[in-house]
Coordinates of C-alpha atoms and ligand atoms in Angstrom, one line a residue:
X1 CA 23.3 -8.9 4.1
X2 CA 19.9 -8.9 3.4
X3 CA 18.1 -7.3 0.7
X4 CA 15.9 -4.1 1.3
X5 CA 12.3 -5.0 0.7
X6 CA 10.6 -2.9 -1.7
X7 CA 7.7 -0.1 -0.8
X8 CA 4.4 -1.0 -2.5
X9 CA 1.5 1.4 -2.1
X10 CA -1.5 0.1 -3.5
X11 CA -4.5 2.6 -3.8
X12 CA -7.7 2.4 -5.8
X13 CA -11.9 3.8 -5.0
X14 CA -13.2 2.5 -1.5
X15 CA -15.0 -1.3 -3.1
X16 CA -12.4 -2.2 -5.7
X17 CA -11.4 -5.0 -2.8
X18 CA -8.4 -4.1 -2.6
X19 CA -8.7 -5.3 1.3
X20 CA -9.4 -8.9 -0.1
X21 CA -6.6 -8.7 -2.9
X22 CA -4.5 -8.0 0.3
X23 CA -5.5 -10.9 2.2
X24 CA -5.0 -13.2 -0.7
X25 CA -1.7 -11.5 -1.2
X26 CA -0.9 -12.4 2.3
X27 CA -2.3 -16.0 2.4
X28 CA -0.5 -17.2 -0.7
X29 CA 3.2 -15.9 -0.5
X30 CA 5.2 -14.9 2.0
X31 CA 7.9 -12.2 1.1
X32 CA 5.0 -9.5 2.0
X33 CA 3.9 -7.4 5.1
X34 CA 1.0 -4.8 5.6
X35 CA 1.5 -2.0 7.1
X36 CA -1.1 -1.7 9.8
X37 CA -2.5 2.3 9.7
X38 CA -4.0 4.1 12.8
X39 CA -7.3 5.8 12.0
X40 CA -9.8 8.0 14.0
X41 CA -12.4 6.1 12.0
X42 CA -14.8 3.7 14.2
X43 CA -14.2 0.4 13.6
X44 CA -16.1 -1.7 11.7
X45 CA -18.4 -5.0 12.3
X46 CA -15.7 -7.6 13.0
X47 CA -12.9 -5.7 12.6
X48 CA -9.9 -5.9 15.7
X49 CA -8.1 -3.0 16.8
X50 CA -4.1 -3.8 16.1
X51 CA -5.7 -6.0 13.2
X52 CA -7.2 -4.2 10.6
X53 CA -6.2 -0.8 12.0
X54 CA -5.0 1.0 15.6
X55 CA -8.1 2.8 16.0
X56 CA -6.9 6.2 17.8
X57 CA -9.2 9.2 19.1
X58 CA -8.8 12.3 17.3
X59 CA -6.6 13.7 20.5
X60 CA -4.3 10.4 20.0
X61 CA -4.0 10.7 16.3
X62 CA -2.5 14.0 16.5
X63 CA -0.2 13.8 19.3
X64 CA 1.0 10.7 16.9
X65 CA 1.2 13.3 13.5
X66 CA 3.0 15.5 16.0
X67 CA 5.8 13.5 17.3
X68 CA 6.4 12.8 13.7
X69 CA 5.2 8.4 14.3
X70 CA 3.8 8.9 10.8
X71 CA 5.3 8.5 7.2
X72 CA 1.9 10.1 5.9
X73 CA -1.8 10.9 6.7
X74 CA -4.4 12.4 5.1
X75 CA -8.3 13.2 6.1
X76 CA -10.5 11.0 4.3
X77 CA -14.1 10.7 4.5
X78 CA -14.1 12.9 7.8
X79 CA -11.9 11.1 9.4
X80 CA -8.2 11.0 10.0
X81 CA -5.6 8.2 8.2
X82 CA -2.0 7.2 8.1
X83 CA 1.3 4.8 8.0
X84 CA 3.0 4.6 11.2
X85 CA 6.5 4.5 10.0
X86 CA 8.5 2.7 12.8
X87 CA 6.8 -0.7 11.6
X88 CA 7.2 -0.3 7.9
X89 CA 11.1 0.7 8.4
X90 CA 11.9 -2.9 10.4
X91 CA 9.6 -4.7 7.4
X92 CA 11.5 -3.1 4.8
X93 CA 15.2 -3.5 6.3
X94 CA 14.3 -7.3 7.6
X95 CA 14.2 -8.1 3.3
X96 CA 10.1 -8.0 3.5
X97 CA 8.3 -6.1 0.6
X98 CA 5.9 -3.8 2.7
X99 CA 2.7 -2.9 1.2
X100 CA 0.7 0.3 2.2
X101 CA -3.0 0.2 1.4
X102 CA -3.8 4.1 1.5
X103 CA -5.9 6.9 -0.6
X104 CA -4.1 8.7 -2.9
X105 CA -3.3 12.3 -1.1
X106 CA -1.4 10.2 1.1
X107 CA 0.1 8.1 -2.0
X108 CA 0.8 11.5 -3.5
X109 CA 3.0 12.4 -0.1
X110 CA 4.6 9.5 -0.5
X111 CA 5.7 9.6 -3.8
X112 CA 7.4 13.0 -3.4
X113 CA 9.3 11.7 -0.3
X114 CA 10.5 8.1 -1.4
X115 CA 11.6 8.2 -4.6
X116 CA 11.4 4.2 -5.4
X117 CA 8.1 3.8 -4.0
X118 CA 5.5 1.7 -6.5
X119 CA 2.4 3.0 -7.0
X120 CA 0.0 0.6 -7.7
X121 CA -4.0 1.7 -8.4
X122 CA -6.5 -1.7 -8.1
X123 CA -10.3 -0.5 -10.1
X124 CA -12.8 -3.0 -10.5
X125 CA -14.1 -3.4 -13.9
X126 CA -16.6 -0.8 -14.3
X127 CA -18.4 1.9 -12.0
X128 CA -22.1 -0.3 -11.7
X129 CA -19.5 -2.8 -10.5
X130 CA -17.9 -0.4 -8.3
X131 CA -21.3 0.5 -7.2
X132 CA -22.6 -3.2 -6.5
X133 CA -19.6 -4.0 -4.4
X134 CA -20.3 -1.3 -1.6
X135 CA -23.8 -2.2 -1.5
X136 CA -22.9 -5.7 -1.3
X137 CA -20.6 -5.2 1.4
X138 CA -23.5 -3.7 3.7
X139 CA -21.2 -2.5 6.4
X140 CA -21.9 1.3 5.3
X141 CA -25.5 3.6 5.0
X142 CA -26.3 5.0 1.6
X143 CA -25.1 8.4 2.7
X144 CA -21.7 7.0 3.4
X145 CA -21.6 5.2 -0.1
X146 CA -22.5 8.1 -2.0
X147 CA -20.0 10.0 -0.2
X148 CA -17.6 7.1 -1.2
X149 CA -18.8 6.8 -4.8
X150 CA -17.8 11.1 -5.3
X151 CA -14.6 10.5 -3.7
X152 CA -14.0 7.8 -6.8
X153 CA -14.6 10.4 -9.5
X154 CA -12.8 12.9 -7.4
X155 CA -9.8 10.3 -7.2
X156 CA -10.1 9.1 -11.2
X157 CA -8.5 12.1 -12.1
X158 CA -5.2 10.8 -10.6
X159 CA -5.2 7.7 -11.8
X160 CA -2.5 7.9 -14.4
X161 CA 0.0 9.3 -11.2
X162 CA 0.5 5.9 -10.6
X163 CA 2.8 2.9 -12.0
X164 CA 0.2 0.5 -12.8
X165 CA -3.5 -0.1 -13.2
X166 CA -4.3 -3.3 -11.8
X167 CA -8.1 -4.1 -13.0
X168 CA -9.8 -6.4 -10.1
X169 CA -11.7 -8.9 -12.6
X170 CA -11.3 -12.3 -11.1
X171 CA -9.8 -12.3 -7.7
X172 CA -6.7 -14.7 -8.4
X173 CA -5.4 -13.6 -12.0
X174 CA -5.7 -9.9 -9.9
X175 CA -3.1 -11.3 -6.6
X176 CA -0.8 -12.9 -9.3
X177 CA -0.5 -10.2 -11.2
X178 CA 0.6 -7.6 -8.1
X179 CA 2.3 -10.2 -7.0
X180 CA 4.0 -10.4 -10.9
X181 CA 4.4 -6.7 -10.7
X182 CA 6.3 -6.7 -7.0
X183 CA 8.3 -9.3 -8.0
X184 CA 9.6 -7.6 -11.4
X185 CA 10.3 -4.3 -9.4
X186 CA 12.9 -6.1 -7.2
X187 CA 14.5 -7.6 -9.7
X188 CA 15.1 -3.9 -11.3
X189 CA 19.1 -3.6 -12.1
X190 CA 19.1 -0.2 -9.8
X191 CA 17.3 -2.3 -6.9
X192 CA 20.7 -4.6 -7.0
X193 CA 23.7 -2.4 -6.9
X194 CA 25.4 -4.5 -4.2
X195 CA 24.7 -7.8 -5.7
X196 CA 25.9 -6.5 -9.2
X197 CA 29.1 -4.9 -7.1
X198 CA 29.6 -8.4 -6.0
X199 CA 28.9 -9.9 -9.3
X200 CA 31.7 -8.1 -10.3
X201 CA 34.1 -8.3 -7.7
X202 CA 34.1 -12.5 -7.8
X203 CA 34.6 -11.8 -11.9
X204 CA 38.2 -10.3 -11.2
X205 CA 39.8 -13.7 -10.7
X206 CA 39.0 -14.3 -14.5
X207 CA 40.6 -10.9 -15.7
X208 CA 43.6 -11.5 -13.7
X209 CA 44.4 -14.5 -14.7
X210 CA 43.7 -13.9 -18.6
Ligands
5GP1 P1 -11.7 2.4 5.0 O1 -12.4 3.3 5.9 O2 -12.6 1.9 3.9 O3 -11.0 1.3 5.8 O4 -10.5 3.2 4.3 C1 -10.8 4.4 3.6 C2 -9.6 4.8 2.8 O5 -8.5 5.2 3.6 C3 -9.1 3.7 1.8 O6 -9.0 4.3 0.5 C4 -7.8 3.3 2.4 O7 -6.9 2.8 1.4 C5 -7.3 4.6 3.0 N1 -6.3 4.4 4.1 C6 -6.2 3.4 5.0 N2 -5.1 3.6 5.8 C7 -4.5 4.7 5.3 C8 -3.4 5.4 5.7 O8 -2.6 5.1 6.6 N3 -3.1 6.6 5.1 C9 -3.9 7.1 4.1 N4 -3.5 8.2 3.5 N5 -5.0 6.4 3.7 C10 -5.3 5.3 4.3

């Protein structure tokens, strides 16, 4: 039988790149999948619907919250977010650690409805860095950064909900150590009942014959 993945969520303020930790994630190992979320948000420059997310009208997203599609979703920015769950549940059962890259109300849900969920919360290293990252990225208008940049201080005060703090320094050291993290969570002795069962069953021939 194969081994349940595990459930990542990995949250942290809109410019800590947490999309491009993701990517790397993605790119250099292969035991991962990302859950794709629907939005009412418009899409981005370059960004492909069934890609990057299943951009939904406001009607379509809540027909979706209705007939229960979604693990979570939570309002963010103006605009509507969540985890279709049919997608995640195949990942997870086919041995796959799924990762979902949400705010943290919808982290929050999570938590209280998946009990071995990891919380993960990526922060770049300080807020002028923050700051220079959204600029940088130059897909938003001031207003929406500054909207963006009060969100972060609203979502600071949650930061110690989660498992880890992940600092987004240098791109690389930051993948291998979520990667470090993920890979130390499924090696957890409750995460491998069956195999110790096992373990222990194929002992027995010792016992019996001592
Ligand atoms: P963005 O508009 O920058 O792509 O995303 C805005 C915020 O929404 C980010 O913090 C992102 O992590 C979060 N987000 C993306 N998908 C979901 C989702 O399915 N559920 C929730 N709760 N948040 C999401």
């Amino acid at each position: 039988m194969k081994k349940r993945g595990v459930l990542v969520i990995v949250s942290g303020f809109s410019g800590a790149g947490k999309g491009t930790v993701m990517k790397g994630l993605m790119e250099k190992y292969d035991d991962y999948a990302l859950s794709i979320s629907a939005t009412t948000r418009a899409p981005r420059e370059g960004e492909i619907n069934g890609v990057h997310y299943f951009y939904k009208t406001v009607e379509e997203f809540e027909k979706m919250i209705e007939q229960n599609e979604l693990i979570e979703y939570a309002q963010y920015v103006g605009n509507y977010y969540g985890t279709p769950r049919e997608y995640v549940e195949t990942q997870l059962d086919a041995g796959k650690n799924v990762i979902l890259e949400i705010e943290l109300q919808g982290a929050m849900k999570v938590k209280e409805l998946i009990k071995d969920v990891v919380l993960i919360f990526i922060t770049p290293p300080s807020a002028a860095e923050l700051k220079a990252r959204l600029v940088g990225r130059g897909t938003e208008d001031m207003d929406t950064i500054n909207a963006r940049l009060s969100r972060a201080v609203e979502e600071s005060v949650f930061m110690d909900k989660y498992d880890y703090l992940l600092i987004n320094d240098k791109l690389d050291v930051c993948i291998d150590e979520l990667h470090g993290i993920i890979q130390s969570e499924r090696s957890k002795a409750d995460r491998n009942v069956e195999t110790i069962n096992i373990i222990r069953e194929d002992l027995k021939v010792f016992s019996e014959r001592g």
